[in-house]
mmCIF file of C-alpha atoms in Angstrom:
data_model
loop_
_atom_site.group_PDB
_atom_site.id
_atom_site.type_symbol
_atom_site.label_atom_id
_atom_site.label_comp_id
_atom_site.label_asym_id
_atom_site.label_seq_id
_atom_site.Cartn_x
_atom_site.Cartn_y
_atom_site.Cartn_z
ATOM 1 C CA TYR A 1 -45.623 -119.082 -7.032
ATOM 2 C CA PRO A 2 -43.767 -117.850 -4.027
ATOM 3 C CA SER A 3 -43.045 -114.608 -6.058
ATOM 4 C CA GLY A 4 -46.921 -114.051 -5.901
ATOM 5 C CA ASN A 5 -47.420 -114.658 -9.624
ATOM 6 C CA LEU A 6 -50.351 -116.802 -10.683
ATOM 7 C CA VAL A 7 -49.182 -120.551 -11.464
ATOM 8 C CA ILE A 8 -52.426 -122.359 -12.624
ATOM 9 C CA ILE A 9 -55.557 -120.908 -14.200
ATOM 10 C CA ILE A 10 -58.473 -123.206 -14.504
ATOM 11 C CA THR A 11 -61.336 -121.986 -16.830
ATOM 12 C CA GLY A 12 -64.682 -123.821 -17.547
ATOM 13 C CA GLU A 13 -67.526 -123.333 -19.898
ATOM 14 C CA ARG A 14 -70.464 -125.812 -19.986
ATOM 15 C CA ASP A 15 -68.772 -129.255 -20.480
ATOM 16 C CA GLN A 16 -65.233 -127.937 -21.377
ATOM 17 C CA HIS A 17 -62.663 -127.244 -18.728
ATOM 18 C CA SER A 18 -59.002 -126.074 -19.273
ATOM 19 C CA LEU A 19 -56.148 -125.918 -16.832
ATOM 20 C CA ILE A 20 -53.307 -123.429 -17.963
ATOM 21 C CA VAL A 21 -49.833 -123.610 -16.317
ATOM 22 C CA GLN A 22 -48.011 -120.412 -16.618
ATOM 23 C CA GLU A 23 -44.167 -119.486 -16.197
ATOM 24 C CA ASP A 24 -43.166 -117.549 -13.244
ATOM 25 C CA GLU A 25 -42.542 -114.363 -14.869
ATOM 26 C CA LEU A 26 -43.844 -110.965 -14.054
ATOM 27 C CA ARG A 27 -43.856 -109.135 -17.438
ATOM 28 C CA THR A 28 -44.928 -111.848 -19.807
ATOM 29 C CA THR A 29 -47.512 -114.456 -19.857
ATOM 30 C CA LYS A 30 -45.675 -117.598 -21.085
ATOM 31 C CA ILE A 31 -47.808 -120.609 -21.091
ATOM 32 C CA ARG A 32 -46.053 -123.772 -20.202
ATOM 33 C CA ALA A 33 -48.722 -126.300 -20.496
ATOM 34 C CA LEU A 34 -52.440 -126.354 -21.599
ATOM 35 C CA PHE A 35 -54.658 -129.386 -20.497
ATOM 36 C CA GLN A 36 -58.389 -129.615 -21.630
ATOM 37 C CA SER A 37 -61.012 -131.895 -20.540
ATOM 38 C CA ASP A 38 -61.490 -133.299 -23.914
ATOM 39 C CA GLY A 39 -58.389 -135.138 -23.810
ATOM 40 C CA ARG A 40 -56.159 -132.423 -25.791
ATOM 41 C CA SER A 41 -52.989 -131.304 -23.842
ATOM 42 C CA THR A 42 -49.808 -129.705 -24.752
ATOM 43 C CA CYS A 43 -46.673 -129.022 -22.602
ATOM 44 C CA TYR A 44 -44.086 -126.483 -23.863
ATOM 45 C CA TYR A 45 -40.369 -126.114 -23.462
ATOM 46 C CA ARG A 46 -39.147 -122.812 -21.764
ATOM 47 C CA ASN A 47 -38.580 -121.457 -25.168
ATOM 48 C CA GLY A 48 -42.038 -122.027 -26.353
ATOM 49 C CA ASP A 49 -41.467 -125.172 -28.518
ATOM 50 C CA GLU A 50 -43.706 -127.997 -28.147
ATOM 51 C CA TRP A 51 -42.620 -130.794 -25.845
ATOM 52 C CA ILE A 52 -45.559 -133.190 -25.336
ATOM 53 C CA ASN A 53 -48.808 -133.195 -27.285
ATOM 54 C CA MET A 54 -51.763 -135.475 -26.433
ATOM 55 C CA SER A 55 -55.102 -136.079 -27.843
ATOM 56 C CA ILE A 56 -57.832 -138.776 -27.260
ATOM 57 C CA GLN A 57 -56.030 -140.987 -29.826
ATOM 58 C CA GLY A 58 -52.567 -140.786 -28.109
ATOM 59 C CA GLY A 59 -49.539 -138.562 -27.823
ATOM 60 C CA GLN A 60 -46.012 -137.739 -28.738
ATOM 61 C CA TYR A 61 -42.982 -136.497 -26.868
ATOM 62 C CA LEU A 62 -40.526 -134.223 -28.782
ATOM 63 C CA ASP A 63 -37.001 -133.150 -27.893
ATOM 64 C CA GLN A 64 -35.915 -129.471 -27.978
ATOM 65 C CA ALA A 65 -35.064 -129.764 -31.683
ATOM 66 C CA GLY A 66 -38.529 -130.910 -32.493
ATOM 67 C CA ASN A 67 -37.640 -134.403 -33.162
ATOM 68 C CA ARG A 68 -39.998 -137.188 -32.035
ATOM 69 C CA VAL A 69 -38.697 -139.193 -29.042
ATOM 70 C CA ARG A 70 -41.663 -141.203 -28.247
ATOM 71 C CA ARG A 71 -45.186 -141.720 -29.721
ATOM 72 C CA TRP A 72 -48.094 -143.757 -28.156
ATOM 73 C CA ILE A 73 -51.706 -144.694 -28.954
ATOM 74 C CA TRP A 74 -54.002 -145.147 -25.794
ATOM 75 C CA PRO A 75 -54.686 -148.718 -25.300
ATOM 76 C CA ASN A 76 -58.510 -148.341 -25.422
ATOM 77 C CA LEU A 77 -58.405 -147.229 -29.099
ATOM 78 C CA SER A 78 -56.685 -150.384 -30.509
ATOM 79 C CA PRO A 79 -58.072 -154.000 -30.261
ATOM 80 C CA GLU A 80 -54.529 -155.306 -30.797
ATOM 81 C CA PRO A 81 -52.458 -156.160 -27.775
ATOM 82 C CA HIS A 82 -50.386 -153.205 -26.755
ATOM 83 C CA VAL A 83 -47.193 -152.286 -24.896
ATOM 84 C CA PRO A 84 -48.084 -150.415 -21.655
ATOM 85 C CA LEU A 85 -46.914 -146.780 -21.681
ATOM 86 C CA SER A 86 -43.737 -146.327 -19.777
ATOM 87 C CA PRO A 87 -44.500 -143.351 -17.411
ATOM 88 C CA ILE A 88 -43.428 -139.955 -18.369
ATOM 89 C CA PHE A 89 -42.221 -137.469 -15.869
ATOM 90 C CA ILE A 90 -41.305 -133.867 -16.864
ATOM 91 C CA SER A 91 -40.541 -130.725 -14.798
ATOM 92 C CA LEU A 92 -41.888 -127.580 -16.377
ATOM 93 C CA ASN A 93 -39.856 -125.540 -13.878
ATOM 94 C CA CYS A 94 -38.779 -126.170 -10.184
ATOM 95 C CA HIS A 95 -42.322 -125.861 -9.004
ATOM 96 C CA VAL A 96 -44.326 -127.687 -11.468
ATOM 97 C CA GLY A 97 -44.330 -131.223 -12.722
ATOM 98 C CA VAL A 98 -46.334 -133.423 -15.113
ATOM 99 C CA ARG A 99 -46.680 -137.092 -14.709
ATOM 100 C CA ILE A 100 -48.270 -139.166 -17.530
ATOM 101 C CA LEU A 101 -49.092 -142.682 -16.425
ATOM 102 C CA ALA A 102 -52.158 -143.502 -18.493
ATOM 103 C CA GLN A 103 -54.831 -141.723 -20.341
ATOM 104 C CA ASP A 104 -56.854 -141.166 -17.235
ATOM 105 C CA LYS A 105 -53.905 -140.605 -15.045
ATOM 106 C CA ILE A 106 -52.190 -137.352 -16.141
ATOM 107 C CA PHE A 107 -51.208 -135.475 -13.088
ATOM 108 C CA VAL A 108 -49.994 -131.816 -12.842
ATOM 109 C CA SER A 109 -48.497 -130.979 -9.591
ATOM 110 C CA PHE A 110 -47.416 -127.745 -7.985
ATOM 111 C CA LEU A 111 -45.091 -127.723 -5.001
ATOM 112 C CA ALA A 112 -43.896 -124.735 -3.108
ATOM 113 C CA MET A 113 -43.034 -123.816 0.461
ATOM 114 C CA GLY A 114 -43.756 -127.362 1.758
ATOM 115 C CA ARG A 115 -47.179 -127.608 0.204
ATOM 116 C CA GLN A 116 -48.534 -129.294 -2.730
ATOM 117 C CA ALA A 117 -51.482 -129.188 -5.124
ATOM 118 C CA LYS A 118 -52.253 -131.944 -7.456
ATOM 119 C CA PHE A 119 -54.622 -132.092 -10.462
ATOM 120 C CA ASN A 120 -55.603 -135.035 -12.467
ATOM 121 C CA MET A 121 -56.336 -133.921 -16.038
ATOM 122 C CA GLY A 122 -56.533 -137.433 -17.556
ATOM 123 C CA THR A 123 -59.501 -138.332 -19.632
ATOM 124 C CA LYS A 124 -61.020 -141.841 -20.206
ATOM 125 C CA VAL A 125 -62.509 -142.366 -23.687
ATOM 126 C CA GLN A 126 -64.125 -145.584 -24.580
ATOM 127 C CA VAL A 127 -64.560 -146.282 -28.250
ATOM 128 C CA SER A 128 -66.729 -149.012 -29.701
ATOM 129 C CA THR A 129 -65.444 -150.576 -33.007
ATOM 130 C CA SER A 130 -68.353 -149.371 -34.968
ATOM 131 C CA SER A 131 -67.807 -145.647 -34.011
ATOM 132 C CA GLN A 132 -65.442 -143.418 -35.596
ATOM 133 C CA LEU A 133 -63.039 -140.967 -33.657
ATOM 134 C CA PRO A 134 -63.571 -137.449 -34.241
ATOM 135 C CA PRO A 135 -60.809 -135.629 -36.119
ATOM 136 C CA ALA A 136 -58.054 -134.262 -33.972
ATOM 137 C CA ALA A 137 -58.848 -130.652 -33.368
ATOM 138 C CA GLN A 138 -55.744 -128.290 -33.211
ATOM 139 C CA LEU A 139 -55.989 -124.803 -31.709
ATOM 140 C CA GLY A 140 -55.274 -122.446 -34.385
ATOM 141 C CA GLU A 141 -52.981 -119.579 -34.007
ATOM 142 C CA ASP A 142 -55.888 -117.169 -33.450
ATOM 143 C CA GLU A 143 -57.480 -119.412 -30.747
ATOM 144 C CA LEU A 144 -53.986 -119.560 -28.864
ATOM 145 C CA LEU A 145 -53.688 -115.791 -29.231
ATOM 146 C CA LEU A 146 -57.124 -115.273 -27.638
ATOM 147 C CA LEU A 147 -56.354 -117.766 -24.902
ATOM 148 C CA ALA A 148 -53.245 -116.042 -24.114
ATOM 149 C CA PHE A 149 -55.089 -112.679 -24.020
ATOM 150 C CA ARG A 150 -57.663 -114.150 -21.831
ATOM 151 C CA VAL A 151 -54.957 -115.573 -19.445
ATOM 152 C CA ARG A 152 -53.374 -112.112 -19.385
ATOM 153 C CA ILE A 153 -56.645 -110.382 -18.455
ATOM 154 C CA LEU A 154 -57.342 -112.980 -15.683
ATOM 155 C CA GLN A 155 -53.909 -112.324 -14.547
ATOM 156 C CA LEU A 156 -54.415 -108.640 -14.277
ATOM 157 C CA PHE A 157 -57.745 -109.057 -12.431
ATOM 158 C CA ASP A 158 -56.006 -111.144 -9.914
ATOM 159 C CA ARG A 159 -53.424 -108.560 -9.422
ATOM 160 C CA MET A 160 -55.946 -105.787 -8.989
ATOM 161 C CA ARG A 161 -57.802 -107.913 -6.334
ATOM 162 C CA GLY A 162 -54.483 -107.723 -4.398
#
């Protein structure tokens, strides 16, 4: 961020990569979005409530009260004709935006001081009719807490490096 705070953290272990978007706050590490290379992603409102949640099956968009506004299934998972996904555009804050155009076209954009960085965090999953989808894995509270601590530690290392 222009403030010097870390915006995006990219982590990777073996075949799994994650992109974490943080809020522009000095004292706390608020995670505004988490995108994983296996197709799981969640965006959060400023107060920490879930905004958008996606998996390899589809996704849902919630309002600030937690009511479902939209729900979708990715077209490659259903043999039936489907209605194309209407693009979703959200602003996590004045510098970071998310565009969801298709399963393989999920863009996280950062814009500050006239420069832009764009990441495509979409995943394309082809499912044959004979295969079963794996159960949707949810990060437990402990895993989220560990991830938040890891982000905080990486942030502190970044600050120590100057």
